[in-house]
């Protein structure tokens, strides 16, 4: 893609875009929720579909001229169904947070009780954190992990019996362990609750068959499409047939207006990519890389929350391991071109602005083609940067090493 028009017409935006391109090409992206989409996905995102209003659903729209938008949306739906074995799919949610809100309002009335995972134990803001709108509308009760770092299903069952939630919610953005779908489903069934799983982080691992598919077990499954699934920034909802009408109505006209059709088309392209055998290899490599990261970081004296990882990321107690705060670690690593995020650890005594932990994920560098050998090098760099976080000269030298490695695994060769 050569952005000649943009370059000529709007040099300010073009310059910012070039800066971001270089940052992505020369930086080591370890934010667990980020990835690099293909150039084909970028082309769909930048397509004429952005001009079109398509309120409604394929064959049932409120505007004319839908012969091609219907093709794109139907492709996205059919491919998602094939990837996840879903009975019903809605590809219109603009992102993960709206997807969750749409799902809640499809099945809940204001004041209804929901059981969701606590943020500091790896859950997500949209699962009932008091700062969110959903927490003002619904009565969220939050469960936690036990001392061993696993979800305590007995405790969860007790809470479900006590609070009688209408909805039991699984899903996480920093929890690194595999969920027991059957146990979860059994608890929901016992108390007559609807079961929902937000698979935003692990959708690509499920699509690539590296993790067990939860879709058959849960009534509703929400996701983002831009993390391990490696699609455009967006959301998606899958559900059993009995919830299909309520979900669709809740998305439109309940919560959103016209779907972003360029985004829907890009989802179709990304799902097409995820259906290819090479995506299975990618998903498996993510798990392998994350395991090496776990082993190496432990070897370097880091304490991993939840005891390790079964997915694409680790949550590290940096403060407990090295006496360096999450914020200090994030800043030191930024200086060497390694991007990750500071993160709360379970029941963190520190503030969310300077917590005890950092979250480290491998989906983006795995897309670049990095494997076990590179993960070992990166793990050592993380240790060295954190242990020498005040030594500017040392960090500067390390930064050159990071750039050198990134250049060996290029991205977006055709974008100028
Ligand atoms: C589990 C989970 N759900 C929902 C979201 C929200 O997605 P978005 O940022 O696309 O609104 C995230 C984002 O990090 C997430 O991790």
GROMACS .gro file of N, CA, C and O in nm, residues 145-217:
model
  292
  145UNK      N    1  -0.976  -1.578   4.213
  145UNK     CA    2  -0.900  -1.704   4.207
  145UNK      C    3  -0.854  -1.740   4.349
  145UNK      O    4  -0.850  -1.653   4.436
  146UNK      N    5  -0.820  -1.868   4.369
  146UNK     CA    6  -0.774  -1.908   4.504
  146UNK      C    7  -0.623  -1.887   4.516
  146UNK      O    8  -0.558  -1.837   4.424
  147UNK      N    9  -0.568  -1.930   4.629
  147UNK     CA   10  -0.424  -1.907   4.655
  147UNK      C   11  -0.334  -1.974   4.551
  147UNK      O   12  -0.227  -1.927   4.517
  148UNK      N   13  -0.381  -2.089   4.498
  148UNK     CA   14  -0.300  -2.159   4.399
  148UNK      C   15  -0.311  -2.094   4.261
  148UNK      O   16  -0.242  -2.132   4.168
  149UNK      N   17  -0.399  -1.994   4.249
  149UNK     CA   18  -0.411  -1.922   4.123
  149UNK      C   19  -0.518  -1.979   4.031
  149UNK      O   20  -0.536  -1.934   3.918
  150UNK      N   21  -0.590  -2.080   4.077
  150UNK     CA   22  -0.696  -2.138   3.994
  150UNK      C   23  -0.832  -2.081   4.037
  150UNK      O   24  -0.848  -2.038   4.150
  151UNK      N   25  -0.927  -2.086   3.945
  151UNK     CA   26  -1.063  -2.048   3.984
  151UNK      C   27  -1.114  -2.154   4.081
  151UNK      O   28  -1.102  -2.274   4.053
  152UNK      N   29  -1.166  -2.109   4.194
  152UNK     CA   30  -1.217  -2.203   4.294
  152UNK      C   31  -1.364  -2.233   4.259
  152UNK      O   32  -1.453  -2.156   4.292
  153UNK      N   33  -1.387  -2.345   4.190
  153UNK     CA   34  -1.521  -2.376   4.139
  153UNK      C   35  -1.621  -2.405   4.251
  153UNK      O   36  -1.739  -2.377   4.238
  154UNK      N   37  -1.568  -2.457   4.363
  154UNK     CA   38  -1.657  -2.484   4.478
  154UNK      C   39  -1.709  -2.351   4.533
  154UNK      O   40  -1.828  -2.337   4.565
  155UNK      N   41  -1.617  -2.255   4.546
  155UNK     CA   42  -1.653  -2.123   4.597
  155UNK      C   43  -1.749  -2.053   4.499
  155UNK      O   44  -1.846  -1.989   4.538
  156UNK      N   45  -1.717  -2.069   4.370
  156UNK     CA   46  -1.802  -2.009   4.266
  156UNK      C   47  -1.945  -2.066   4.276
  156UNK      O   48  -2.043  -1.992   4.267
  157UNK      N   49  -1.952  -2.196   4.299
  157UNK     CA   50  -2.083  -2.261   4.311
  157UNK      C   51  -2.158  -2.207   4.434
  157UNK      O   52  -2.277  -2.175   4.426
  158UNK      N   53  -2.084  -2.192   4.544
  158UNK     CA   54  -2.147  -2.138   4.666
  158UNK      C   55  -2.201  -1.999   4.639
  158UNK      O   56  -2.312  -1.964   4.682
  159UNK      N   57  -2.121  -1.917   4.570
  159UNK     CA   58  -2.163  -1.779   4.541
  159UNK      C   59  -2.287  -1.780   4.451
  159UNK      O   60  -2.379  -1.701   4.467
  160UNK      N   61  -2.285  -1.872   4.354
  160UNK     CA   62  -2.399  -1.880   4.260
  160UNK      C   63  -2.527  -1.919   4.334
  160UNK      O   64  -2.634  -1.862   4.309
  161UNK      N   65  -2.514  -2.015   4.425
  161UNK     CA   66  -2.632  -2.058   4.502
  161UNK      C   67  -2.682  -1.943   4.591
  161UNK      O   68  -2.802  -1.918   4.601
  162UNK      N   69  -2.588  -1.871   4.651
  162UNK     CA   70  -2.625  -1.762   4.743
  162UNK      C   71  -2.688  -1.643   4.668
  162UNK      O   72  -2.791  -1.590   4.709
  163UNK      N   73  -2.627  -1.600   4.557
  163UNK     CA   74  -2.671  -1.477   4.491
  163UNK      C   75  -2.773  -1.498   4.380
  163UNK      O   76  -2.831  -1.401   4.329
  164UNK      N   77  -2.792  -1.623   4.337
  164UNK     CA   78  -2.887  -1.656   4.230
  164UNK      C   79  -2.876  -1.560   4.110
  164UNK      O   80  -2.972  -1.492   4.075
  165UNK      N   81  -2.757  -1.556   4.045
  165UNK     CA   82  -2.741  -1.462   3.933
  165UNK      C   83  -2.825  -1.504   3.813
  165UNK      O   84  -2.853  -1.623   3.794
  166UNK      N   85  -2.864  -1.405   3.733
  166UNK     CA   86  -2.933  -1.434   3.608
  166UNK      C   87  -2.830  -1.477   3.502
  166UNK      O   88  -2.861  -1.552   3.411
  167UNK      N   89  -2.706  -1.425   3.521
  167UNK     CA   90  -2.600  -1.453   3.424
  167UNK      C   91  -2.470  -1.485   3.498
  167UNK      O   92  -2.435  -1.414   3.593
  168UNK      N   93  -2.403  -1.593   3.455
  168UNK     CA   94  -2.270  -1.620   3.509
  168UNK      C   95  -2.169  -1.600   3.396
  168UNK      O   96  -2.181  -1.658   3.288
  169UNK      N   97  -2.071  -1.516   3.427
  169UNK     CA   98  -1.981  -1.467   3.323
  169UNK      C   99  -1.839  -1.517   3.346
  169UNK      O  100  -1.782  -1.498   3.454
  170UNK      N  101  -1.782  -1.579   3.242
  170UNK     CA  102  -1.640  -1.617   3.246
  170UNK      C  103  -1.567  -1.528   3.146
  170UNK      O  104  -1.629  -1.469   3.058
  171UNK      N  105  -1.437  -1.522   3.160
  171UNK     CA  106  -1.361  -1.442   3.064
  171UNK      C  107  -1.262  -1.354   3.135
  171UNK      O  108  -1.283  -1.319   3.251
  172UNK      N  109  -1.153  -1.320   3.064
  172UNK     CA  110  -1.042  -1.256   3.133
  172UNK      C  111  -0.953  -1.183   3.036
  172UNK      O  112  -0.951  -1.210   2.917
  173UNK      N  113  -0.876  -1.089   3.094
  173UNK     CA  114  -0.776  -1.022   3.011
  173UNK      C  115  -0.636  -1.038   3.070
  173UNK      O  116  -0.539  -0.992   3.009
  174UNK      N  117  -0.626  -1.098   3.188
  174UNK     CA  118  -0.492  -1.122   3.243
  174UNK      C  119  -0.481  -1.259   3.311
  174UNK      O  120  -0.376  -1.292   3.364
  175UNK      N  121  -0.589  -1.337   3.308
  175UNK     CA  122  -0.585  -1.471   3.367
  175UNK      C  123  -0.523  -1.566   3.266
  175UNK      O  124  -0.560  -1.564   3.147
  176UNK      N  125  -0.431  -1.648   3.313
  176UNK     CA  126  -0.350  -1.723   3.217
  176UNK      C  127  -0.381  -1.873   3.214
  176UNK      O  128  -0.311  -1.950   3.148
  177UNK      N  129  -0.484  -1.914   3.286
  177UNK     CA  130  -0.512  -2.057   3.295
  177UNK      C  131  -0.635  -2.099   3.215
  177UNK      O  132  -0.722  -2.018   3.185
  178UNK      N  133  -0.639  -2.227   3.182
  178UNK     CA  134  -0.751  -2.281   3.106
  178UNK      C  135  -0.874  -2.293   3.197
  178UNK      O  136  -0.866  -2.340   3.309
  179UNK      N  137  -0.986  -2.249   3.144
  179UNK     CA  138  -1.111  -2.256   3.219
  179UNK      C  139  -1.171  -2.397   3.204
  179UNK      O  140  -1.161  -2.457   3.098
  180UNK      N  141  -1.232  -2.447   3.311
  180UNK     CA  142  -1.303  -2.576   3.302
  180UNK      C  143  -1.447  -2.548   3.257
  180UNK      O  144  -1.534  -2.516   3.337
  181UNK      N  145  -1.471  -2.558   3.126
  181UNK     CA  146  -1.601  -2.521   3.067
  181UNK      C  147  -1.715  -2.602   3.128
  181UNK      O  148  -1.822  -2.549   3.156
  182UNK      N  149  -1.687  -2.733   3.146
  182UNK     CA  150  -1.794  -2.821   3.193
  182UNK      C  151  -1.838  -2.783   3.334
  182UNK      O  152  -1.956  -2.778   3.364
  183UNK      N  153  -1.738  -2.756   3.422
  183UNK     CA  154  -1.771  -2.719   3.560
  183UNK      C  155  -1.847  -2.587   3.561
  183UNK      O  156  -1.944  -2.571   3.636
  184UNK      N  157  -1.804  -2.496   3.479
  184UNK     CA  158  -1.868  -2.365   3.473
  184UNK      C  159  -2.013  -2.377   3.429
  184UNK      O  160  -2.105  -2.322   3.489
  185UNK      N  161  -2.030  -2.456   3.324
  185UNK     CA  162  -2.163  -2.477   3.267
  185UNK      C  163  -2.255  -2.545   3.369
  185UNK      O  164  -2.373  -2.510   3.383
  186UNK      N  165  -2.197  -2.642   3.443
  186UNK     CA  166  -2.277  -2.717   3.542
  186UNK      C  167  -2.326  -2.623   3.653
  186UNK      O  168  -2.440  -2.635   3.699
  187UNK      N  169  -2.240  -2.529   3.693
  187UNK     CA  170  -2.279  -2.434   3.799
  187UNK      C  171  -2.393  -2.344   3.748
  187UNK      O  172  -2.493  -2.322   3.818
  188UNK      N  173  -2.379  -2.295   3.627
  188UNK     CA  174  -2.484  -2.210   3.569
  188UNK      C  175  -2.616  -2.287   3.562
  188UNK      O  176  -2.722  -2.235   3.599
  189UNK      N  177  -2.606  -2.412   3.518
  189UNK     CA  178  -2.726  -2.494   3.503
  189UNK      C  179  -2.793  -2.517   3.639
  189UNK      O  180  -2.916  -2.506   3.651
  190UNK      N  181  -2.710  -2.545   3.739
  190UNK     CA  182  -2.763  -2.574   3.873
  190UNK      C  183  -2.850  -2.460   3.926
  190UNK      O  184  -2.952  -2.483   3.991
  191UNK      N  185  -2.806  -2.335   3.900
  191UNK     CA  186  -2.881  -2.221   3.955
  191UNK      C  187  -2.973  -2.156   3.850
  191UNK      O  188  -3.030  -2.050   3.873
  192UNK      N  189  -2.983  -2.218   3.734
  192UNK     CA  190  -3.072  -2.168   3.628
  192UNK      C  191  -3.025  -2.036   3.567
  192UNK      O  192  -3.105  -1.954   3.521
  193UNK      N  193  -2.890  -2.015   3.567
  193UNK     CA  194  -2.836  -1.891   3.510
  193UNK      C  195  -2.797  -1.910   3.364
  193UNK      O  196  -2.768  -2.023   3.321
  194UNK      N  197  -2.797  -1.801   3.290
  194UNK     CA  198  -2.744  -1.803   3.153
  194UNK      C  199  -2.593  -1.800   3.165
  194UNK      O  200  -2.538  -1.729   3.251
  195UNK      N  201  -2.523  -1.878   3.080
  195UNK     CA  202  -2.376  -1.879   3.088
  195UNK      C  203  -2.318  -1.799   2.972
  195UNK      O  204  -2.364  -1.808   2.859
  196UNK      N  205  -2.217  -1.719   3.005
  196UNK     CA  206  -2.153  -1.636   2.902
  196UNK      C  207  -2.002  -1.641   2.920
  196UNK      O  208  -1.953  -1.641   3.032
  197UNK      N  209  -1.932  -1.645   2.808
  197UNK     CA  210  -1.785  -1.647   2.812
  197UNK      C  211  -1.734  -1.540   2.717
  197UNK      O  212  -1.767  -1.540   2.599
  198UNK      N  213  -1.652  -1.449   2.770
  198UNK     CA  214  -1.587  -1.346   2.687
  198UNK      C  215  -1.449  -1.399   2.651
  198UNK      O  216  -1.359  -1.401   2.734
  199UNK      N  217  -1.435  -1.444   2.525
  199UNK     CA  218  -1.309  -1.508   2.483
  199UNK      C  219  -1.216  -1.411   2.409
  199UNK      O  220  -1.130  -1.453   2.332
  200UNK      N  221  -1.236  -1.279   2.436
  200UNK     CA  222  -1.161  -1.176   2.361
  200UNK      C  223  -1.013  -1.210   2.345
  200UNK      O  224  -0.959  -1.200   2.234
  201UNK      N  225  -0.949  -1.253   2.453
  201UNK     CA  226  -0.804  -1.275   2.446
  201UNK      C  227  -0.767  -1.403   2.373
  201UNK      O  228  -0.666  -1.408   2.303
  202UNK      N  229  -0.848  -1.506   2.388
  202UNK     CA  230  -0.804  -1.639   2.342
  202UNK      C  231  -0.875  -1.686   2.215
  202UNK      O  232  -0.857  -1.800   2.172
  203UNK      N  233  -0.954  -1.597   2.153
  203UNK     CA  234  -1.034  -1.637   2.036
  203UNK      C  235  -0.948  -1.700   1.926
  203UNK      O  236  -0.988  -1.800   1.864
  204UNK      N  237  -0.831  -1.644   1.903
  204UNK     CA  238  -0.744  -1.697   1.796
  204UNK      C  239  -0.689  -1.834   1.832
  204UNK      O  240  -0.670  -1.919   1.744
  205UNK      N  241  -0.666  -1.856   1.961
  205UNK     CA  242  -0.615  -1.987   2.004
  205UNK      C  243  -0.723  -2.093   1.988
  205UNK      O  244  -0.694  -2.209   1.958
  206UNK      N  245  -0.848  -2.050   2.006
  206UNK     CA  246  -0.961  -2.142   1.989
  206UNK      C  247  -0.983  -2.167   1.839
  206UNK      O  248  -0.995  -2.281   1.794
  207UNK      N  249  -0.984  -2.059   1.760
  207UNK     CA  250  -1.003  -2.072   1.615
  207UNK      C  251  -0.894  -2.160   1.555
  207UNK      O  252  -0.920  -2.238   1.464
  208UNK      N  253  -0.772  -2.148   1.608
  208UNK     CA  254  -0.659  -2.226   1.558
  208UNK      C  255  -0.647  -2.363   1.623
  208UNK      O  256  -0.548  -2.433   1.604
  209UNK      N  257  -0.750  -2.400   1.700
  209UNK     CA  258  -0.761  -2.534   1.762
  209UNK      C  259  -0.647  -2.563   1.861
  209UNK      O  260  -0.615  -2.680   1.888
  210UNK      N  261  -0.584  -2.459   1.913
  210UNK     CA  262  -0.480  -2.481   2.015
  210UNK      C  263  -0.544  -2.493   2.153
  210UNK      O  264  -0.486  -2.552   2.243
  211UNK      N  265  -0.661  -2.433   2.170
  211UNK     CA  266  -0.738  -2.447   2.294
  211UNK      C  267  -0.875  -2.506   2.261
  211UNK      O  268  -0.927  -2.485   2.151
  212UNK      N  269  -0.931  -2.573   2.360
  212UNK     CA  270  -1.063  -2.635   2.344
  212UNK      C  271  -1.168  -2.527   2.314
  212UNK      O  272  -1.165  -2.417   2.372
  213UNK      N  273  -1.261  -2.560   2.225
  213UNK     CA  274  -1.364  -2.463   2.186
  213UNK      C  275  -1.476  -2.455   2.291
  213UNK      O  276  -1.543  -2.554   2.319
  214UNK      N  277  -1.497  -2.337   2.349
  214UNK     CA  278  -1.602  -2.326   2.452
  214UNK      C  279  -1.741  -2.302   2.394
  214UNK      O  280  -1.840  -2.310   2.467
  215UNK      N  281  -1.750  -2.271   2.264
  215UNK     CA  282  -1.879  -2.228   2.207
  215UNK      C  283  -1.991  -2.331   2.230
  215UNK      O  284  -2.103  -2.292   2.264
  216UNK      N  285  -1.965  -2.462   2.218
  216UNK     CA  286  -2.074  -2.557   2.243
  216UNK      C  287  -2.123  -2.556   2.388
  216UNK      O  288  -2.234  -2.601   2.416
  217UNK      N  289  -2.041  -2.509   2.481
  217UNK     CA  290  -2.075  -2.518   2.623
  217UNK      C  291  -2.152  -2.397   2.677
  217UNK      O  292  -2.219  -2.407   2.778
   0.00000   0.00000   0.00000
